[in-house]
PDB file of C-alpha atoms in Angstrom:
ATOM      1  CA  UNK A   1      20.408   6.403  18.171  1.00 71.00           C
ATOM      2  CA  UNK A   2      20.605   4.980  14.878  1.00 82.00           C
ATOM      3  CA  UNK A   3      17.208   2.810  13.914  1.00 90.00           C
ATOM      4  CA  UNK A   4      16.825   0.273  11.536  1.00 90.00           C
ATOM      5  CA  UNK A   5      13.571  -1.744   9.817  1.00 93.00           C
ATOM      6  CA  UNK A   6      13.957  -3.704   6.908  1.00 93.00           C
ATOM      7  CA  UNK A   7      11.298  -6.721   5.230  1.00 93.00           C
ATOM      8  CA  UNK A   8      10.271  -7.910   2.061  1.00 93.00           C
ATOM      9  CA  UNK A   9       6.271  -7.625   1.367  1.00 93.00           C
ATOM     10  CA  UNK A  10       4.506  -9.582  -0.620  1.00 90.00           C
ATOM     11  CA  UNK A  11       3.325  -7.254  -3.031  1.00 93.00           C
ATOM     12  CA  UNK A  12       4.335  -7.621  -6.479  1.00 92.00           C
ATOM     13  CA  UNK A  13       6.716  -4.322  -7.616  1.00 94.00           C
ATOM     14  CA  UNK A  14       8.077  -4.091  -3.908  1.00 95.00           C
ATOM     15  CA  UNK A  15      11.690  -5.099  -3.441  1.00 93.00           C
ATOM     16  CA  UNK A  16      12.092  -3.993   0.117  1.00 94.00           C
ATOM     17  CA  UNK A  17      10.589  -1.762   2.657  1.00 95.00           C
ATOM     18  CA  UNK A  18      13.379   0.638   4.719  1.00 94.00           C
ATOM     19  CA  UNK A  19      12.675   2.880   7.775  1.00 95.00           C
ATOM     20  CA  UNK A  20      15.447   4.391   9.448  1.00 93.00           C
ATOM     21  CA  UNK A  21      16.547   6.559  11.570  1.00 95.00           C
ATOM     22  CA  UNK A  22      20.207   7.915  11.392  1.00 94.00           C
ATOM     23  CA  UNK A  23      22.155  11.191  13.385  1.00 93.00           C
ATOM     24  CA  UNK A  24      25.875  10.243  12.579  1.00 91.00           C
ATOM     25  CA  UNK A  25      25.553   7.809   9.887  1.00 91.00           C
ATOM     26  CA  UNK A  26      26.356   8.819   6.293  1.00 90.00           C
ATOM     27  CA  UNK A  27      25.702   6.399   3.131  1.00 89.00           C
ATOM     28  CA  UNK A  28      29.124   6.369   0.736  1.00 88.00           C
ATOM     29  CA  UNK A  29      28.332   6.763  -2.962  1.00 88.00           C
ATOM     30  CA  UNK A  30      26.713   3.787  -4.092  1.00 88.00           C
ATOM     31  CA  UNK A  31      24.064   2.631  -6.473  1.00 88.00           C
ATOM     32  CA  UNK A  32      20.651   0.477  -6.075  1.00 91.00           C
ATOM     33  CA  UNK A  33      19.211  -1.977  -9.010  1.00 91.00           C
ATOM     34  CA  UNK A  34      15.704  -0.413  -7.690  1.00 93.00           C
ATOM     35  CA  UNK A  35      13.775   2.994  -7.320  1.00 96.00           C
ATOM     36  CA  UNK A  36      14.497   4.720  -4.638  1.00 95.00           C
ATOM     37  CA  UNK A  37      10.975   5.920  -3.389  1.00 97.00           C
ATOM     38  CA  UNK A  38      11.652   8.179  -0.267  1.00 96.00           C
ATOM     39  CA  UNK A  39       9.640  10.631   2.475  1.00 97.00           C
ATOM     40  CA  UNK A  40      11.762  11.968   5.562  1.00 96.00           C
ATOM     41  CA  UNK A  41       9.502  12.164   8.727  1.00 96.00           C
ATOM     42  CA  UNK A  42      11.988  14.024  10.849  1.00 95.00           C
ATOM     43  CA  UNK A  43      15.199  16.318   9.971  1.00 95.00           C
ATOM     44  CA  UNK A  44      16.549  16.900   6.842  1.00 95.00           C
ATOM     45  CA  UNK A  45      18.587  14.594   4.340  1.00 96.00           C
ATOM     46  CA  UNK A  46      21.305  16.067   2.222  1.00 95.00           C
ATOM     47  CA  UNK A  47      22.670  14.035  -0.836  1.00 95.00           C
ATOM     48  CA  UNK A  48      24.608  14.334  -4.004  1.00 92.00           C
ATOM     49  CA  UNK A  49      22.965  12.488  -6.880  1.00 92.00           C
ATOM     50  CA  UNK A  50      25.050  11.871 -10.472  1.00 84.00           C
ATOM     51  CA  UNK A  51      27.683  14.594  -8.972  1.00 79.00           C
ATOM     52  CA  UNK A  52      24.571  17.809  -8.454  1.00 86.00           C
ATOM     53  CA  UNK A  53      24.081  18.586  -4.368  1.00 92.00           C
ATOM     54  CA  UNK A  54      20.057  17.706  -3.525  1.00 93.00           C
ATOM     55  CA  UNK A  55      18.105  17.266  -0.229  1.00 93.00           C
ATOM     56  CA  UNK A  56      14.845  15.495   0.733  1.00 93.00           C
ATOM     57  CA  UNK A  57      13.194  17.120   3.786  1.00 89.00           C
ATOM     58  CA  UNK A  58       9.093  17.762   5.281  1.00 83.00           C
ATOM     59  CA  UNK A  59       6.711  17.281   2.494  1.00 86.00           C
ATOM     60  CA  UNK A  60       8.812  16.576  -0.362  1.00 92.00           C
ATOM     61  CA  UNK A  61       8.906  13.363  -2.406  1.00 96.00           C
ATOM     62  CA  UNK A  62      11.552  11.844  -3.455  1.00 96.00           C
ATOM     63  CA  UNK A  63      12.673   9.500  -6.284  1.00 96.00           C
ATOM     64  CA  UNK A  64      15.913   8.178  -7.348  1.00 95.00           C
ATOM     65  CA  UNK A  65      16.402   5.836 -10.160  1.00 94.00           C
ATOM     66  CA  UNK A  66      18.089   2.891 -10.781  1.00 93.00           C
ATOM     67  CA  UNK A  67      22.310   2.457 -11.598  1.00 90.00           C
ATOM     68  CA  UNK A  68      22.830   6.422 -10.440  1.00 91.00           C
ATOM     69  CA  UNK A  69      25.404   7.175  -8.255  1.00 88.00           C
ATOM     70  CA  UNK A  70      24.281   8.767  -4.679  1.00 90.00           C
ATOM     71  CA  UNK A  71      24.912   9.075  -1.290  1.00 92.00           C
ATOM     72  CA  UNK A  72      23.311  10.494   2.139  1.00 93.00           C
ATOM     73  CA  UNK A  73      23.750  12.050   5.454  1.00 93.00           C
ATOM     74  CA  UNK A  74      22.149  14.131   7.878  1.00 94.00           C
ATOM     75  CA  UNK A  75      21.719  17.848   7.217  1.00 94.00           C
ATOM     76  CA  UNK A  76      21.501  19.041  10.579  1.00 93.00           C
ATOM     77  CA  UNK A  77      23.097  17.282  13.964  1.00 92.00           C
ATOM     78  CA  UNK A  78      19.504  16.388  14.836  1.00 93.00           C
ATOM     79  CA  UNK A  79      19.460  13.428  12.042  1.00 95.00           C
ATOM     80  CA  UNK A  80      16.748  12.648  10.368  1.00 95.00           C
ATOM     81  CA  UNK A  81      13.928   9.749  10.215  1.00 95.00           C
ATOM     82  CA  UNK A  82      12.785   8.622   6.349  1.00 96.00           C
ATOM     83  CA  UNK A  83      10.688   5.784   4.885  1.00 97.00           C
ATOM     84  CA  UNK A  84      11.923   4.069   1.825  1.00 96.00           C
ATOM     85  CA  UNK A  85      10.233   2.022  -0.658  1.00 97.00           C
ATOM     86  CA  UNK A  86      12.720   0.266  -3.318  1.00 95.00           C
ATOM     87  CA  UNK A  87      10.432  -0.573  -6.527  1.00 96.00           C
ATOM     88  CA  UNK A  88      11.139  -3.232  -8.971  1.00 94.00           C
ATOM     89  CA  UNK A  89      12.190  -1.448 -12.570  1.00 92.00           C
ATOM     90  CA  UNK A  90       9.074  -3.120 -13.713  1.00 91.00           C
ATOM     91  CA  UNK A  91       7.033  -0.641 -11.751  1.00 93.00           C
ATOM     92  CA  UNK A  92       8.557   2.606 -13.368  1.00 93.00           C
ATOM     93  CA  UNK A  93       9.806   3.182 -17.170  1.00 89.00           C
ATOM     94  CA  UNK A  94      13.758   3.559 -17.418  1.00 88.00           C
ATOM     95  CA  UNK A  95      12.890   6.400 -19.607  1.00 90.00           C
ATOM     96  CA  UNK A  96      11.779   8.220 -16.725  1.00 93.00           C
ATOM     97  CA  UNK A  97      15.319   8.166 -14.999  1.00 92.00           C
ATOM     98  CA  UNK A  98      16.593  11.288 -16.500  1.00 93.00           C
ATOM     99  CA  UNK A  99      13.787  13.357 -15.234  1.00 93.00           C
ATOM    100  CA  UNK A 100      14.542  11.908 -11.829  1.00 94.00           C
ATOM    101  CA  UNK A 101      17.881  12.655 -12.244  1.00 93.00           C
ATOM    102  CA  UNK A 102      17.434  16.233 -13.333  1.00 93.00           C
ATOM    103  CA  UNK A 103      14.323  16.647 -10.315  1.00 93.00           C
ATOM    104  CA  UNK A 104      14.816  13.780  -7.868  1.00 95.00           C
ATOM    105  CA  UNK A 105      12.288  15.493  -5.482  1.00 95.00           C
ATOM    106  CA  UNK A 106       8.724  16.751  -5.737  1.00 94.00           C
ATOM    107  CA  UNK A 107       6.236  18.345  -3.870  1.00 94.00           C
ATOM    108  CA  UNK A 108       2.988  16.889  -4.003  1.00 94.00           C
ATOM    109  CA  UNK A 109       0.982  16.227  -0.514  1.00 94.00           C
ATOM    110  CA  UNK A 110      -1.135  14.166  -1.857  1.00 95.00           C
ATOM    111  CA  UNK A 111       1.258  11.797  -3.191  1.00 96.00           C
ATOM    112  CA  UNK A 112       3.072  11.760  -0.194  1.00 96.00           C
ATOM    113  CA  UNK A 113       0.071  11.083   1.854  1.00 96.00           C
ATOM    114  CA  UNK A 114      -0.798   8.629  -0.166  1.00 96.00           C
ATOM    115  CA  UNK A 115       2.589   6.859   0.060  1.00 97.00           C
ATOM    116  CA  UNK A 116       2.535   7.243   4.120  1.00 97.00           C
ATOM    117  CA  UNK A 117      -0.728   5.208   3.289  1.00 96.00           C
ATOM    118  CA  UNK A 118       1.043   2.319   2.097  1.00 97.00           C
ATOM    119  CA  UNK A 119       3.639   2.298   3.945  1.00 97.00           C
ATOM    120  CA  UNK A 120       0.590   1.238   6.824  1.00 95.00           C
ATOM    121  CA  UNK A 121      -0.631  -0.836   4.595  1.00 94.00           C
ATOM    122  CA  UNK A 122       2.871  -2.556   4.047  1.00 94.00           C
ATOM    123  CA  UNK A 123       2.893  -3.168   8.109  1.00 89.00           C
ATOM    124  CA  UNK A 124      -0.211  -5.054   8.336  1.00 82.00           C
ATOM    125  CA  UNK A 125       0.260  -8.723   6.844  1.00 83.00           C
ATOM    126  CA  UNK A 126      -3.140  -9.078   5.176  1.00 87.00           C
ATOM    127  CA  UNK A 127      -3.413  -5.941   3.680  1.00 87.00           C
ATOM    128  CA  UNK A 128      -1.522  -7.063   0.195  1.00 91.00           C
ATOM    129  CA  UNK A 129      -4.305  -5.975  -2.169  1.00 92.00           C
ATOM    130  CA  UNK A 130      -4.459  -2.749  -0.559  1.00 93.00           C
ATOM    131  CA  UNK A 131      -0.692  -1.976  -0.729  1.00 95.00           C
ATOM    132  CA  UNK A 132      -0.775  -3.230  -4.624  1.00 94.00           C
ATOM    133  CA  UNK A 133      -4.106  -0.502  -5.034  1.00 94.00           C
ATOM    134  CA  UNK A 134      -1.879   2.270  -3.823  1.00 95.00           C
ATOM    135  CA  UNK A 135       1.050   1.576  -5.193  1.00 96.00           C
ATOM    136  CA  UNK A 136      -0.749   1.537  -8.622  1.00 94.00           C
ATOM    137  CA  UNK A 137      -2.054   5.144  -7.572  1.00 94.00           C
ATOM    138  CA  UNK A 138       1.486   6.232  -6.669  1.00 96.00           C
ATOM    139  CA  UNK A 139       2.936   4.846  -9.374  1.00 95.00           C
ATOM    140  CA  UNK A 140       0.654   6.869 -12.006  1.00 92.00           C
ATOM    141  CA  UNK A 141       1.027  10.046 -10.233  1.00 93.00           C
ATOM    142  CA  UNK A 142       5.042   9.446 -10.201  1.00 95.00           C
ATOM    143  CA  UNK A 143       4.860   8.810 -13.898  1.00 92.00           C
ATOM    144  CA  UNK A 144       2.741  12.314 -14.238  1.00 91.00           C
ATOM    145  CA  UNK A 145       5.300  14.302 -12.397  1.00 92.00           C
ATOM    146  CA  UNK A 146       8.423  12.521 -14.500  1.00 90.00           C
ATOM    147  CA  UNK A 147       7.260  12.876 -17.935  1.00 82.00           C
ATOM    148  CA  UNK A 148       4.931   9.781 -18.833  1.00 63.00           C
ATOM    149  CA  UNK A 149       1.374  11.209 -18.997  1.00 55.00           C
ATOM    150  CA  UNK A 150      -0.849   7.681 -17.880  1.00 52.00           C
ATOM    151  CA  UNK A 151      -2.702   6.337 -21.305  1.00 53.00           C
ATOM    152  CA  UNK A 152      -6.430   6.902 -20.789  1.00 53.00           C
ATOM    153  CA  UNK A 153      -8.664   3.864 -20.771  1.00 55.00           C
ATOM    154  CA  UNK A 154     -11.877   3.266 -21.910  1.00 54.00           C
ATOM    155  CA  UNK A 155     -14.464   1.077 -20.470  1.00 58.00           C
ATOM    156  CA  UNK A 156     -14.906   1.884 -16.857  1.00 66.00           C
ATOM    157  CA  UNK A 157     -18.014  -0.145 -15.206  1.00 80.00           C
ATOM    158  CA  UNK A 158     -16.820  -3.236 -17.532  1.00 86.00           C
ATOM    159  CA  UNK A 159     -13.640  -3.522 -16.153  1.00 91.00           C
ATOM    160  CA  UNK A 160     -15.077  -2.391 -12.991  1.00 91.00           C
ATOM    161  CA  UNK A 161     -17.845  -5.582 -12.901  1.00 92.00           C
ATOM    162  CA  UNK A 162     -15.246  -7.854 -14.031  1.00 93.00           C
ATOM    163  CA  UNK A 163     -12.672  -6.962 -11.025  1.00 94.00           C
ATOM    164  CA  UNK A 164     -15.897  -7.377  -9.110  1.00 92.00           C
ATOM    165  CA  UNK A 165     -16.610 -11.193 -10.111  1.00 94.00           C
ATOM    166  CA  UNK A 166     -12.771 -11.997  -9.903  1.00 95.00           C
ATOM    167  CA  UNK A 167     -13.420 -10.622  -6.292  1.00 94.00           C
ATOM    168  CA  UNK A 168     -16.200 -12.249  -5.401  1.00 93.00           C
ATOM    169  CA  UNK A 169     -14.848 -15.780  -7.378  1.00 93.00           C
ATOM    170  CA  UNK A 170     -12.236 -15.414  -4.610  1.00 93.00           C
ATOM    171  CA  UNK A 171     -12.590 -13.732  -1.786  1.00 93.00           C
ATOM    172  CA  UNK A 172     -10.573 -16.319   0.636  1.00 93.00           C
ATOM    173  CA  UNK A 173      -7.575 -16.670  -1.389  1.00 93.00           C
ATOM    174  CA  UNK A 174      -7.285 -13.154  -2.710  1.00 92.00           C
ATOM    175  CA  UNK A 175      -6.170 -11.976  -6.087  1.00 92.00           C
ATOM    176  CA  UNK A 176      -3.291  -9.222  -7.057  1.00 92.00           C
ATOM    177  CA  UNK A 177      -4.258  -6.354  -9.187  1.00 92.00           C
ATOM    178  CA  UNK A 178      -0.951  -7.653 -11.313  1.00 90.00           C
ATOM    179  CA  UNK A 179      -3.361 -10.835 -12.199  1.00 93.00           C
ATOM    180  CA  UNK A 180      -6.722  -9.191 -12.249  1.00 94.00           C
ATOM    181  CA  UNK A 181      -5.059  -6.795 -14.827  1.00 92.00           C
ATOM    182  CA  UNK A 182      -3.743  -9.698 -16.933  1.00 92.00           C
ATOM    183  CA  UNK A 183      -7.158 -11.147 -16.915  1.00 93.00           C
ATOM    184  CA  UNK A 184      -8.772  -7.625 -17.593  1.00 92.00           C
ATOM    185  CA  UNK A 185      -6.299  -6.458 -20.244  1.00 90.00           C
ATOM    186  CA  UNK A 186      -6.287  -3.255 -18.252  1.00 90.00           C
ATOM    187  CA  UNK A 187      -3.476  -1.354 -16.097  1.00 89.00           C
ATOM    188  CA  UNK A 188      -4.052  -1.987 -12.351  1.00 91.00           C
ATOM    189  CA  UNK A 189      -4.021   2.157 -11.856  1.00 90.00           C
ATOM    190  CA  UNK A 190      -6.707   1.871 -14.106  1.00 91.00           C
ATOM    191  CA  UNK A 191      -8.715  -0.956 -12.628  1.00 93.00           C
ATOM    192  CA  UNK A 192      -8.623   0.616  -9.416  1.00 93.00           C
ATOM    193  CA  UNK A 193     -10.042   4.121 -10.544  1.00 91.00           C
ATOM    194  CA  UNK A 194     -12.663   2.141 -12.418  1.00 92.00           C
ATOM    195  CA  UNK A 195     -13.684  -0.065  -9.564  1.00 91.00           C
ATOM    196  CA  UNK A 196     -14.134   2.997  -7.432  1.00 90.00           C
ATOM    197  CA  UNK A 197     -15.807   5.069  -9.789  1.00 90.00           C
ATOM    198  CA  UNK A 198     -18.231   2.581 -10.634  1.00 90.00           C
ATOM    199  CA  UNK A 199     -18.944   0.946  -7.072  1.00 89.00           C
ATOM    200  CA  UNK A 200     -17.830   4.103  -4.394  1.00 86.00           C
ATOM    201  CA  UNK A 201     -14.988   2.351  -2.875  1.00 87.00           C
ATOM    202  CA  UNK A 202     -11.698   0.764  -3.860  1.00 90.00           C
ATOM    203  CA  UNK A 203     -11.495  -2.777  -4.541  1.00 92.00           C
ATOM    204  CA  UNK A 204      -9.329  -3.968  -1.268  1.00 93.00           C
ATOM    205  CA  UNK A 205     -12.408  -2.543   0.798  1.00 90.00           C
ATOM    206  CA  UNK A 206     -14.509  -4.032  -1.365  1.00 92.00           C
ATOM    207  CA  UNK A 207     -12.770  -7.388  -0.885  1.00 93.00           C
ATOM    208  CA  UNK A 208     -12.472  -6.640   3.272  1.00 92.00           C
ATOM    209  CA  UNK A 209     -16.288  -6.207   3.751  1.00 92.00           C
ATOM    210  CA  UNK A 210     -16.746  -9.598   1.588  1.00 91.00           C
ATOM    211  CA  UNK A 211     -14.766 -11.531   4.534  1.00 93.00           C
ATOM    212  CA  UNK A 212     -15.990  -9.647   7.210  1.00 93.00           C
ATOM    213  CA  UNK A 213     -19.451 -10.498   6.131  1.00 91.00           C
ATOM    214  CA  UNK A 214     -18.458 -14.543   5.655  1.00 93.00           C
ATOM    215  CA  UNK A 215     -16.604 -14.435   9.237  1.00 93.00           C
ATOM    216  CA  UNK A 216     -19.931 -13.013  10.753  1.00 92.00           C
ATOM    217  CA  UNK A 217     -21.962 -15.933   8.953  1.00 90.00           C
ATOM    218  CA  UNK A 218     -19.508 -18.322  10.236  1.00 93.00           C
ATOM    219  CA  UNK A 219     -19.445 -17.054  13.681  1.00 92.00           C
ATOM    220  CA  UNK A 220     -23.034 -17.135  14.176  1.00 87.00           C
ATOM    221  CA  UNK A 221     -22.210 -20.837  12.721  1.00 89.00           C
ATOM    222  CA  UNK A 222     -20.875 -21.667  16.156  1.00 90.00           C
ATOM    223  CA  UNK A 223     -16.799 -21.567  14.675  1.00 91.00           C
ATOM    224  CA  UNK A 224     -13.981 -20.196  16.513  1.00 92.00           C
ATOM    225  CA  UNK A 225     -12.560 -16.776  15.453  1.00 93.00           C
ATOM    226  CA  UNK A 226      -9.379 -18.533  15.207  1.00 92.00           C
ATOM    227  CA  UNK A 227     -10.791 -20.938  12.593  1.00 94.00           C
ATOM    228  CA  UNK A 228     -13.227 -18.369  10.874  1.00 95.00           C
ATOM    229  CA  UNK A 229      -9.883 -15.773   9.982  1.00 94.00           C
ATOM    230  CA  UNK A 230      -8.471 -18.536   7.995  1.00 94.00           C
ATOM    231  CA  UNK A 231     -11.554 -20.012   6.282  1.00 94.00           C
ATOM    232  CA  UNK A 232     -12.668 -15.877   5.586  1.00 94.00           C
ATOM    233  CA  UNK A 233      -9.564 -15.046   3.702  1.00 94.00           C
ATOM    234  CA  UNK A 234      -7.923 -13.152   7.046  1.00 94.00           C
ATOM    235  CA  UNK A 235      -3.881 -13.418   7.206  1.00 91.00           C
ATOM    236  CA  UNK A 236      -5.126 -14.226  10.872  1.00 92.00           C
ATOM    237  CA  UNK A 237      -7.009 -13.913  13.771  1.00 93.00           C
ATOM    238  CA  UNK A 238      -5.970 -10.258  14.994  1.00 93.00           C
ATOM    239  CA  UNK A 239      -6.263  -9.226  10.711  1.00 93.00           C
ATOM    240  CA  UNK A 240      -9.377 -10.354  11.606  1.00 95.00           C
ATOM    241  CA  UNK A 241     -10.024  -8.778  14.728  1.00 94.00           C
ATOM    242  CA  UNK A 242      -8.962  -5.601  13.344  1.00 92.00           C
ATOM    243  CA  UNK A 243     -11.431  -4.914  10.569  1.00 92.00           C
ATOM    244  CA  UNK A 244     -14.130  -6.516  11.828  1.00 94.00           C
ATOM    245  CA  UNK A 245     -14.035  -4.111  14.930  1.00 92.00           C
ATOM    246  CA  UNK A 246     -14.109  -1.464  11.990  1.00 89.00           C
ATOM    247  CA  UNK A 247     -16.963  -3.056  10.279  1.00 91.00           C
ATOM    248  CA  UNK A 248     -19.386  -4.375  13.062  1.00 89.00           C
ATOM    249  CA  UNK A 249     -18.145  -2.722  16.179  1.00 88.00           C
ATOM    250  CA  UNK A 250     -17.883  -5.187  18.465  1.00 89.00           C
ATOM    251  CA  UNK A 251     -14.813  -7.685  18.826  1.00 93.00           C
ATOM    252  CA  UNK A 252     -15.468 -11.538  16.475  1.00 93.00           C
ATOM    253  CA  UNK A 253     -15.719 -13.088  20.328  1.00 91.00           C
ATOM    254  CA  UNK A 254     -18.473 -10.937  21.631  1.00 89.00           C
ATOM    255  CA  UNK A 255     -20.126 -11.175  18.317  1.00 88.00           C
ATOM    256  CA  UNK A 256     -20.022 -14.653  18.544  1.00 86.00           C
ATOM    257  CA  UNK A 257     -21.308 -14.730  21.926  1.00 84.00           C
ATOM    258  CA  UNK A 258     -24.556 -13.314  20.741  1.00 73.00           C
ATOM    259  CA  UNK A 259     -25.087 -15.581  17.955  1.00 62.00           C
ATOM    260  CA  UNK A 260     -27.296 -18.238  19.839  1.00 45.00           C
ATOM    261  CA  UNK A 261     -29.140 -15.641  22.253  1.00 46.00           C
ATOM    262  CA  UNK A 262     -32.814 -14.800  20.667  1.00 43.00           C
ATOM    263  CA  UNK A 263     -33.477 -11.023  20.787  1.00 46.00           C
ATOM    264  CA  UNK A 264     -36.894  -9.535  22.303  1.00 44.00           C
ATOM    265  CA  UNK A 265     -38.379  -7.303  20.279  1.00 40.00           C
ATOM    266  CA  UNK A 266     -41.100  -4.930  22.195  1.00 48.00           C
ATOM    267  CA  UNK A 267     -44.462  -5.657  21.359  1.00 44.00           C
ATOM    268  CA  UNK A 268     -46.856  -2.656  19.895  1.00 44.00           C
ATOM    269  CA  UNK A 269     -49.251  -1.581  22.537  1.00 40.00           C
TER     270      UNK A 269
END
C-alpha cells in the first residue's frame, strides 16, 4: 500500500516534511530546489544520482543537493518506508553539493538518531524551538561530514546568559534560534551548545519548564487548563497536557483540583 504524509512546519530552514511509504512506485528523474535530507525506516531504496547507481537503506544518512538530477524506487519487492526533510539552501552551503554528489550517503547513528528526533519534534505543533535546536545540530554535523569544518566560537556562558534573558523576556510568545542568533551575533549550532554547556540542558527544555512552571501558578490561580495553555506559551491544551504530565506527573486538571485543598502535615510527637 503506498503511504503518503506531507506538511509545512513552521520552523525556519524547513521547506517540507515527507514520509512515505512506497512498494511499486518509482520517482522519474527529476530535480528539487531543496536538500534532500533522507533516513529509510523499512526496505531498501535504490537511486541513480547525476548518472552514478546509489542506495539509502538501515542506518545510513542520506543527502542530496539541490538542481541534481535523481530518481528512486524500491530495491526489493518488499518497498521501503523513508522520512524526508527538504531544507531551504539557506540551511546548507552550495559548496557542499559536490561532496554530496560524490557521497550522497553517510553513516553516522548519531546523526541519524538525532534526525529521527526531529522528525518527532516536527509532529508535535508546539515544539518549534526544539525542531530549530536540532536542526542546528544536524545541520553542523552534515557540514562536518561534507567538507565545511563548523567555525569555532568563543564566548560560551555570554551567549549562553543572553539566550537565557531572550528566553525568559519571552517565554509565551517564543523566540527562533534564527532571531536569538541575529540578536546574539552567534550561529544557532553554536548558541545551542553554549546554552547547554553552560546551564545542563538545551534551550527548548529550558523554555518548556518556564511554561510549565507559569501554567502551575496559574492553575493554582483558579484558571482553566484550556485558558492557562494559551496564556503559558502552549500551542494548546493537549501541548500542554503533554509536558506537564512529564514535568509534574499528574494531568493540569487533577493538579488543579488540588490547588484550593490545604495539606495536613503530621505533627512531631
Amino acid at each position: 500500500m503506498e503511504l503518503v504524509t506531507a506538511w509545512r512546519p513552521r520552523v525556519p530552514g524547513i521547506a517540507e516534511v515527507f514520509h512515505a511509504r512506497f512498494v511499486d512506485h518509482a520517482y522519474p528523474p527529476h530535480v528539487h530546489d531543496a536538500w534532500t535530507l533522507l533516513i529509510v525506516d523499512q526496505g531498501a531504496i535504490r537511486f541513480d544520482l547525476d548518472r552514478h547507481h546509489r542506495g539509502a537503506a538501515g542506518a545510513s544518512v542520506t543527502l542530496l543537493p539541490p538542481d541534481v538530477a535523481h530518481d528512486g524506487r524500491a530495491a526489493t519487492g518488499d518497498g521501503f518506508r523513508k522520512r524526508v526533510l527538504y531544507l531551504d539552501t539557506t540551511v546548507l552551503d552550495a559548496g557542499l553539493a559536490g561532496a554530496a554528489v560524490d557521497r550522497p550517503g553517510v553513516d553516522d547513528p548519531l546523526l541519524r538518531h538525532r534526525i529521527h528526533q526531529l522528525h518527532l519534534a516536527l509532529d508535535a505543533p508546539g515544539d518549534e524551538l526544539e525542531a530549530e535546536s536540532r536542526l542546528a545540530l544536524i545541520r553542523d554535523r552534515l557540514r562536518g561530514h561534507f567538507g565545511a569544518v563548523p567555525r569555532r566560537q568563543g564566548g560560551h556562558k555570554g551567549v549562553a546568559v543572553g539566550l537565557r534573558e531572550l528566553l525568559d523576556a519571552r517565554t509565551r510568545e517564543g523566540i527562533t534560534l534564527t532571531e536569538a542568533g541575529a540578536l546574539l551575533r552567534c550561529h544557532p549550532g553554536h548558541l545551542v551548545r553554549s546554552f547547554t554547556a553552560t546551564f545542563g540542558l538545551p534551550p527548548h527544555r529550558y523554555l518548556v519548564g518556564r511554561r510549565v512552571e507559569q501554567a502551575r501558578r496559574l492553575l493554582l490561580d483558579g484558571r482553566r487548563p484550556a485558558d492557562v495553555a494559551a496564556e503559558a506559551g502552549f500551542h494548546d491544551q493537549s501541548h500542554l497536557h503533554r509536558h506537564f504530565v512529564r514535568h509534574v506527573g499528574v494531568t493540569p486538571a487533577r493538579y488543579a483540583a488540588q490547588g484550593g485543598v490545604p495539606k495536613t502535615v503530621p505533627s512531631a510527637r
